[in-house]
Short mmCIF file of N, CA and C in Angstrom, two decimals:
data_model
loop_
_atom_site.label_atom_id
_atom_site.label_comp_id
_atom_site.label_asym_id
_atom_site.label_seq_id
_atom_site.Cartn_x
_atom_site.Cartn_y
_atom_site.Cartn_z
N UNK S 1076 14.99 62.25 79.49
CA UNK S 1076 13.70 62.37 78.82
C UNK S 1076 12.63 61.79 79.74
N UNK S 1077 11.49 62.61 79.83
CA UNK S 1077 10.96 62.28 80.84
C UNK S 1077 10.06 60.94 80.28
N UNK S 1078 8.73 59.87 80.91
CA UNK S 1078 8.10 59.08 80.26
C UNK S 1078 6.94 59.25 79.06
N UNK S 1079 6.55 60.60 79.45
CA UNK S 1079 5.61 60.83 78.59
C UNK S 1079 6.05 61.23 77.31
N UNK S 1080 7.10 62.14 77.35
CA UNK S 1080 8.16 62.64 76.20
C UNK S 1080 8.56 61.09 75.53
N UNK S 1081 9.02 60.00 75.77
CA UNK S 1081 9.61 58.99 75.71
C UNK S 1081 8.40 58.12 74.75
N UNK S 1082 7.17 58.44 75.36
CA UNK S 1082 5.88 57.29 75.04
C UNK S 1082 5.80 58.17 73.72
N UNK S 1083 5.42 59.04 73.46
CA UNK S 1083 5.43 60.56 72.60
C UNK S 1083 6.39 59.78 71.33
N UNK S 1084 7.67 59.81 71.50
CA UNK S 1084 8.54 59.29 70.64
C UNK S 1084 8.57 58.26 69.74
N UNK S 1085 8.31 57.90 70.63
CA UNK S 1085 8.05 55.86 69.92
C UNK S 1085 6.51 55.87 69.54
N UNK S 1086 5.61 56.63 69.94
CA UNK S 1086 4.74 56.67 69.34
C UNK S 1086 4.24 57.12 67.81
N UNK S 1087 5.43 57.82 67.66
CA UNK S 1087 5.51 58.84 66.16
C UNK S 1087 6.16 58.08 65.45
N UNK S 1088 7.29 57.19 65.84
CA UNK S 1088 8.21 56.14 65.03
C UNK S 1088 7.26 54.84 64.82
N UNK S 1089 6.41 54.66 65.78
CA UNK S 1089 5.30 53.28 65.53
C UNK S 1089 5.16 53.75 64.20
N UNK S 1090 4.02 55.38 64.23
CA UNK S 1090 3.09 55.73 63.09
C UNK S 1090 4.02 56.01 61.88
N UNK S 1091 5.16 56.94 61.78
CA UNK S 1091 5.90 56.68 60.85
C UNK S 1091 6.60 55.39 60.06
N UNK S 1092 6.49 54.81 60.73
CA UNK S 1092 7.09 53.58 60.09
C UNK S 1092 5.76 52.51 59.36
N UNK S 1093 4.87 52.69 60.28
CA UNK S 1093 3.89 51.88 60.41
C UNK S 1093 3.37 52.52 57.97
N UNK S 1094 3.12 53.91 58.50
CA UNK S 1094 2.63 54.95 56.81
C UNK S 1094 3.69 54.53 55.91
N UNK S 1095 4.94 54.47 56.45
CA UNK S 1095 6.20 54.00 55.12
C UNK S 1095 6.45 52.94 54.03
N UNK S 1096 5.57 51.37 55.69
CA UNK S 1096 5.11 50.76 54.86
C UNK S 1096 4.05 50.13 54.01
N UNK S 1097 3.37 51.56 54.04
CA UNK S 1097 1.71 51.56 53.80
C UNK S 1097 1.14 50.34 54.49
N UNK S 1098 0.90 50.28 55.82
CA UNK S 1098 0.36 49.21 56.43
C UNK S 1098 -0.66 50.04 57.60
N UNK S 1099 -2.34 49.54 57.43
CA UNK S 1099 -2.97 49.42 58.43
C UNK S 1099 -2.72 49.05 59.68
N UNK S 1100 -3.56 50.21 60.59
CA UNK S 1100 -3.64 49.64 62.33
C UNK S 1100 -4.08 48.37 62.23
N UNK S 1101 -5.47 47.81 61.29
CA UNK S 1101 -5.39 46.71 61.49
C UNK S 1101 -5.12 45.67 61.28
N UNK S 1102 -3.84 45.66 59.81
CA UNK S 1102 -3.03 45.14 59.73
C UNK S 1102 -2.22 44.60 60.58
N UNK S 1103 -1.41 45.84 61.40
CA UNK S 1103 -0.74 45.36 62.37
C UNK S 1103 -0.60 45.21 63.88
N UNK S 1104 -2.05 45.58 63.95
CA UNK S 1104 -2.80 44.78 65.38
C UNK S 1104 -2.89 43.41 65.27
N UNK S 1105 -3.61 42.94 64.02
CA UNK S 1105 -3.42 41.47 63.58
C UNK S 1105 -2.32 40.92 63.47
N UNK S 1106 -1.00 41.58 63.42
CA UNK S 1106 0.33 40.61 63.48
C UNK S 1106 0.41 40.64 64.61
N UNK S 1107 0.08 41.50 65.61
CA UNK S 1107 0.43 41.23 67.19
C UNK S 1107 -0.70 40.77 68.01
N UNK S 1108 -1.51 40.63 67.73
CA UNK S 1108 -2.49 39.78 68.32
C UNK S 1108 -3.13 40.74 69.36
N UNK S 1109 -3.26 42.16 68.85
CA UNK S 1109 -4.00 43.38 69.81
C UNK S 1109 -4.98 43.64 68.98
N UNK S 1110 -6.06 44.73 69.48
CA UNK S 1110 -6.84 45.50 68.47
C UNK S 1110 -6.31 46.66 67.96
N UNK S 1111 -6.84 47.17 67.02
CA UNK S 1111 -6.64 48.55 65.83
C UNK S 1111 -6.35 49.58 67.22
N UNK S 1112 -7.33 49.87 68.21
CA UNK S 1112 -7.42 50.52 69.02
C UNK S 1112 -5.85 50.96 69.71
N UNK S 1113 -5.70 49.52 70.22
CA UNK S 1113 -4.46 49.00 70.92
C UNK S 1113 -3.11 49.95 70.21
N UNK S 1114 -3.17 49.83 68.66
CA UNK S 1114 -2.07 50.53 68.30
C UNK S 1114 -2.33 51.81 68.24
N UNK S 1115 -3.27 52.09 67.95
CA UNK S 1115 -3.53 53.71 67.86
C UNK S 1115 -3.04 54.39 69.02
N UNK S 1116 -3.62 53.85 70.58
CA UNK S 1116 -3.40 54.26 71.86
C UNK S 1116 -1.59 54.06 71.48
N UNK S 1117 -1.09 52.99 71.00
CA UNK S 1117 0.55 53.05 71.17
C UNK S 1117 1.20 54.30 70.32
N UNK S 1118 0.60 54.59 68.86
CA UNK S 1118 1.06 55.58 68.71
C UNK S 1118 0.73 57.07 69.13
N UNK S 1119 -0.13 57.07 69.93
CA UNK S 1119 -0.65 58.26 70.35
C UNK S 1119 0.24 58.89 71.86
N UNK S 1120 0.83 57.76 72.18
CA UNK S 1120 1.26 57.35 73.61
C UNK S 1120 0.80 57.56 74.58
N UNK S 1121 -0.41 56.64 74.19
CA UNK S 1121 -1.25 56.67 75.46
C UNK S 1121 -1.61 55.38 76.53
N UNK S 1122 -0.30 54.95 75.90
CA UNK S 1122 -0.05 53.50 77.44
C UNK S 1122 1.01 53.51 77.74
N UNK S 1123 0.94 53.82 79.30
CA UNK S 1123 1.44 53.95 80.29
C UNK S 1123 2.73 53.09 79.74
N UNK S 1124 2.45 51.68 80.21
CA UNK S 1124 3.15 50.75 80.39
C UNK S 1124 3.58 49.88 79.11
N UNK S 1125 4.61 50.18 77.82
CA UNK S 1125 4.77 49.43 77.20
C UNK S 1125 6.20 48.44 77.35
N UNK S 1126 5.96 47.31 77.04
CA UNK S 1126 6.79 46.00 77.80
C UNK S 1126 7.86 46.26 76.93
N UNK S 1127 8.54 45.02 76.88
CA UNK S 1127 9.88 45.12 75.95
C UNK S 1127 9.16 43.90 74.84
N UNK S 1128 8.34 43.29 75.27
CA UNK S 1128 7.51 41.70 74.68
C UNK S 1128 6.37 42.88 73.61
N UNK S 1129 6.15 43.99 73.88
CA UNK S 1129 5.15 44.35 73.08
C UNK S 1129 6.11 45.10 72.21
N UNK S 1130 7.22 45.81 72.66
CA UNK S 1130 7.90 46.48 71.19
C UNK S 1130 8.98 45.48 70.70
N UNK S 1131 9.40 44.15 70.67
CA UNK S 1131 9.72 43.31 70.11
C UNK S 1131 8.75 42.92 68.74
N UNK S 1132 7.30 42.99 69.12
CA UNK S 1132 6.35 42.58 68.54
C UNK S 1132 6.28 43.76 67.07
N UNK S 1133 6.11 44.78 67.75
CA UNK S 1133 6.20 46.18 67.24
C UNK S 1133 7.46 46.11 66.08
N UNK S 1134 8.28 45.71 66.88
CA UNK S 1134 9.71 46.01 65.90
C UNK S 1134 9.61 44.96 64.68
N UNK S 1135 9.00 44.02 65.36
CA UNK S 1135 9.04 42.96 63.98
C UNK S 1135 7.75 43.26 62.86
N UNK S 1136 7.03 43.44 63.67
CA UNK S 1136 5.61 43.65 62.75
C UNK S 1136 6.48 44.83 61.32
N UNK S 1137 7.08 46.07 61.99
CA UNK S 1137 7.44 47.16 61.27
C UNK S 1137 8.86 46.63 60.53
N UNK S 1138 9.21 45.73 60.93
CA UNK S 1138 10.85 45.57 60.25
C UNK S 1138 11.88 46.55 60.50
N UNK S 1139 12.08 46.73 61.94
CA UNK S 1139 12.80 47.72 62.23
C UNK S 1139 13.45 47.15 63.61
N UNK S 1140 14.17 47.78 64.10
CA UNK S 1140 14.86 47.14 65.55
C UNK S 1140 14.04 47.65 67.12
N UNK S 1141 14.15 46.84 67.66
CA UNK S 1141 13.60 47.81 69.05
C UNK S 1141 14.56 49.00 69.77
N UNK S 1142 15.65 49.22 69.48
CA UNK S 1142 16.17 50.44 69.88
C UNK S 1142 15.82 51.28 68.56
N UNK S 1143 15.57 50.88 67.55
CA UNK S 1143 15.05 52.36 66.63
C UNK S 1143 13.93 52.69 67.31
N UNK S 1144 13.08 51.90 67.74
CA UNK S 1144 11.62 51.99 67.99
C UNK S 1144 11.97 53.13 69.85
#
């Protein structure tokens, strides 16, 4: 899978998960200490570079694991 396909992915599982548990971007920009923006660009997959320290963050904010994510 190439990276963009990959960013694409996890970007749809951010936003799906994110609507499941009826929770705001800026809800959970505020648990990770980013802006609303910040997640939107993550579910949109539009950063390049996401760490393993930012979908740890991700995974917990959503209550889900980082290999689901």
């Amino acid at each position: 899978m190439k990276d963009k396909e990959l960013r694409k992915l996890i970007g749809s599982r951010i936003k799906q998960r994110r609507l499941e548990l009826n929770l705001t971007q800026p809800y959970v920009a505020e648990k990770m200490g980013v802006t609303a923006s910040t997640i939107l660009r993550y579910e949109n997959g539009s950063i390049d570079n996401t760490k393993k320290m930012v979908l740890e963050g991700l995974s917990e904010a959503l209550h889900v694991s980082v290999e689901w994510l």
